[in-house]
Coordinates of C-alpha atoms in Angstrom, one line a residue:
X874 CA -42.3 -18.5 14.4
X875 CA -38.9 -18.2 15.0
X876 CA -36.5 -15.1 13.5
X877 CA -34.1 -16.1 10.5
X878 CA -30.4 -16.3 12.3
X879 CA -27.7 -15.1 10.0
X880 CA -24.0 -16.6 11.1
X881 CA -21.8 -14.2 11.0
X882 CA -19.1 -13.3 8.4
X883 CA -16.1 -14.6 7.6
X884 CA -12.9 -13.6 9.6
X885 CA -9.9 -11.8 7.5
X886 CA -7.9 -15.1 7.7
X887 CA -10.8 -17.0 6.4
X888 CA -11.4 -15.0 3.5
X889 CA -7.6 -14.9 2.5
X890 CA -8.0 -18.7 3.5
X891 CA -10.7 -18.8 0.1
X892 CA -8.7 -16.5 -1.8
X893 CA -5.6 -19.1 -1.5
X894 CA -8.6 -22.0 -2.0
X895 CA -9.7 -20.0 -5.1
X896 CA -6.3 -19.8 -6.7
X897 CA -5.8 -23.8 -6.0
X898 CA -9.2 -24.3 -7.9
X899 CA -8.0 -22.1 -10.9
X900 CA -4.8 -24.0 -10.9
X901 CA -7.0 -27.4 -10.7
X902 CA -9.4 -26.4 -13.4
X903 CA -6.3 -25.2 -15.6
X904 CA -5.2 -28.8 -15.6
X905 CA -8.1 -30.6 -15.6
X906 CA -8.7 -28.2 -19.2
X907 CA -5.7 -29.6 -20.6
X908 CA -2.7 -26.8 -19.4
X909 CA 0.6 -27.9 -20.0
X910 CA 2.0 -27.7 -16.5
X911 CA 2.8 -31.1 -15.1
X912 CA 5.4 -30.5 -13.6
X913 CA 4.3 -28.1 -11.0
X914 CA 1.3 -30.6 -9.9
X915 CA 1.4 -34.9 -8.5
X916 CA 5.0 -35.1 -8.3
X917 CA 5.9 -33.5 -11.3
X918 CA 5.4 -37.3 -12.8
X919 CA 4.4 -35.8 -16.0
X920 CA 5.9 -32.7 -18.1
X921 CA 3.1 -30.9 -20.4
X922 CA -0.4 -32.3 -20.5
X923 CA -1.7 -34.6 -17.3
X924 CA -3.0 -37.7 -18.5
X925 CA -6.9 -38.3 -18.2
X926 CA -7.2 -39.7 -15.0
X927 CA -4.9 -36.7 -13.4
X928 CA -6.9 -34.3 -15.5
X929 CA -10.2 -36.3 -14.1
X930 CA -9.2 -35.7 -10.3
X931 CA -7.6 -32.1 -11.1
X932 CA -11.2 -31.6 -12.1
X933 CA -12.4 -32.9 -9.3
X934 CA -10.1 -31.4 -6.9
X935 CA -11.1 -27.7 -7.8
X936 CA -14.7 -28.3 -7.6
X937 CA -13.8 -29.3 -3.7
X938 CA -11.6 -26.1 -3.5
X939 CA -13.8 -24.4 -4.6
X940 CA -16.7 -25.5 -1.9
X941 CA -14.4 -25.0 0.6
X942 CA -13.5 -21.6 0.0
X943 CA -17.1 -21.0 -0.2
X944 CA -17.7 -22.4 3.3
X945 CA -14.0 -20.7 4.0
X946 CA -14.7 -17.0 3.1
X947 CA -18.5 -16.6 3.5
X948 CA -21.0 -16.9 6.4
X949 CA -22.9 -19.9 4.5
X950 CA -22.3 -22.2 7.7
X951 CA -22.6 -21.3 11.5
X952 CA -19.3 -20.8 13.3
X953 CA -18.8 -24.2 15.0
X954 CA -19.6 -25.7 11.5
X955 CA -17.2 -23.1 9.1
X956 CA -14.6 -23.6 12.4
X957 CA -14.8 -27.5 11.8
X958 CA -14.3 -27.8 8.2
X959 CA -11.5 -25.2 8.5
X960 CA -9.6 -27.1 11.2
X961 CA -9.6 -30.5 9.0
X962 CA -9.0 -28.7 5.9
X963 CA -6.1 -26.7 7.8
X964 CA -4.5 -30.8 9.1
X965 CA -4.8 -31.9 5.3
X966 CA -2.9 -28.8 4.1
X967 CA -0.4 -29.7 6.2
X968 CA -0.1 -33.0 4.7
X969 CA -0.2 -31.4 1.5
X970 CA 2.7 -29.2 2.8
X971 CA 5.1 -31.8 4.1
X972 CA 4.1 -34.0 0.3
X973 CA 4.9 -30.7 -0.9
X974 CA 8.3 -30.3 0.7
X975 CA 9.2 -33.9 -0.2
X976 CA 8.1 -33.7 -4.2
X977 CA 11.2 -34.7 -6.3
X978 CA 9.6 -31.8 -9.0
X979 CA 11.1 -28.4 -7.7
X980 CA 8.5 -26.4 -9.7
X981 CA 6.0 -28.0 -7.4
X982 CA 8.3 -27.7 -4.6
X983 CA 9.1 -23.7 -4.9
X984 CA 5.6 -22.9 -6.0
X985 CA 3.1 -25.0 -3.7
X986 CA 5.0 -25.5 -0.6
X987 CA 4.3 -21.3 0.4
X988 CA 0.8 -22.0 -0.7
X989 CA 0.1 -24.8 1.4
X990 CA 1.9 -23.6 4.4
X991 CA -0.3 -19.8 3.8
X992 CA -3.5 -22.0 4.0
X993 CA -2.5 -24.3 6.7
X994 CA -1.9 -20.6 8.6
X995 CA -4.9 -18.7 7.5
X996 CA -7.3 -21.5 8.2
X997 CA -5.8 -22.7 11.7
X998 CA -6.6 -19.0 12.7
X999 CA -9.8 -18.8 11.3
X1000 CA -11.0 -22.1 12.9
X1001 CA -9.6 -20.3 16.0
X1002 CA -11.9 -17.0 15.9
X1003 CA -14.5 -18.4 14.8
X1004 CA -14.6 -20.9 17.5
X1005 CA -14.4 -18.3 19.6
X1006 CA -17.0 -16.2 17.9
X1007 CA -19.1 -18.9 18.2
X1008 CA -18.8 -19.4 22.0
X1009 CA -18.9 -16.1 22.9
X1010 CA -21.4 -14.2 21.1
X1011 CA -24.5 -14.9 19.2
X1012 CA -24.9 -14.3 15.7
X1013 CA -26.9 -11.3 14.5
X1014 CA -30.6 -11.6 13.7
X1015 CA -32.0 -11.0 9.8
X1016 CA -34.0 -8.2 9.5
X1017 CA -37.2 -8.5 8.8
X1018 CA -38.7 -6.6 6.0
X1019 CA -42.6 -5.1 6.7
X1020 CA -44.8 -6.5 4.2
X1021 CA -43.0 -10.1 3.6

């Protein structure tokens, strides 16, 4: 029977990579509840209250945040897997970025453009070392516990 592996942890990048996801989903979840703050989110189309199909993806949105700063800032996936996700996550922030640059809403502008352009950062680099982790060194075997 083969040992338990454990993949190792997350890099510093990824884990400021989830924080950043993290405050995304609280922002998502804030809409999707019915916060009055439009204008910093889709274009700034809508001042106050997002109507229910906004609030229905908002809610959506930060349950995917959410699982990927899970898979960003923990070791819950090998390397090559966490290194994966990362990079595509990292190419759709910077769509997100450039959509960001070019909203006509300058809440949205000024507040999500840094954000976006942070993640796109944090998880290009922690795509990078972990790829490189992953290539280079194994990752550390579980303990086993006498008795179990």
């Amino acid at each position: 029977m083969e040992p338990f592996r454990e993949h190792h942890p997350a890099t510093r990048p990824g884990e400021a990579a989830a924080a950043l996801l993290i405050v995304v989903a609280c922002f998502q979840a804030l809409l999707a509840a019915g916060a009055p703050w439009g204008e910093a989110a889709y274009g700034g189309a809508t001042s106050g209250v997002l109507p229910e199909s906004l609030r229905a993806s908002s809610a959506v949105a930060a349950v995917i945040y959410l699982v990927l700063a899970g898979i960003a800032g923990t070791p819950v996936a090998p390397e090559l897997v966490r290194s994966r996700f990362m990079y595509g996550t990292s190419a759709l922030m910077a769509v997100g970025a450039i959509t960001n640059i070019a909203s006509p809403s300058f809440v949205e502008r000024i507040t999500w453009t840094p954000v976006t352009i942070l993640l796109v950062i944090a998880l290009w680099r922690a795509a990078r070392l972990d790829t490189a982790r992953a290539t280079t060194s194994p990752a550390p075997a579980l303990q086993r516990v006498p008795g179990r």
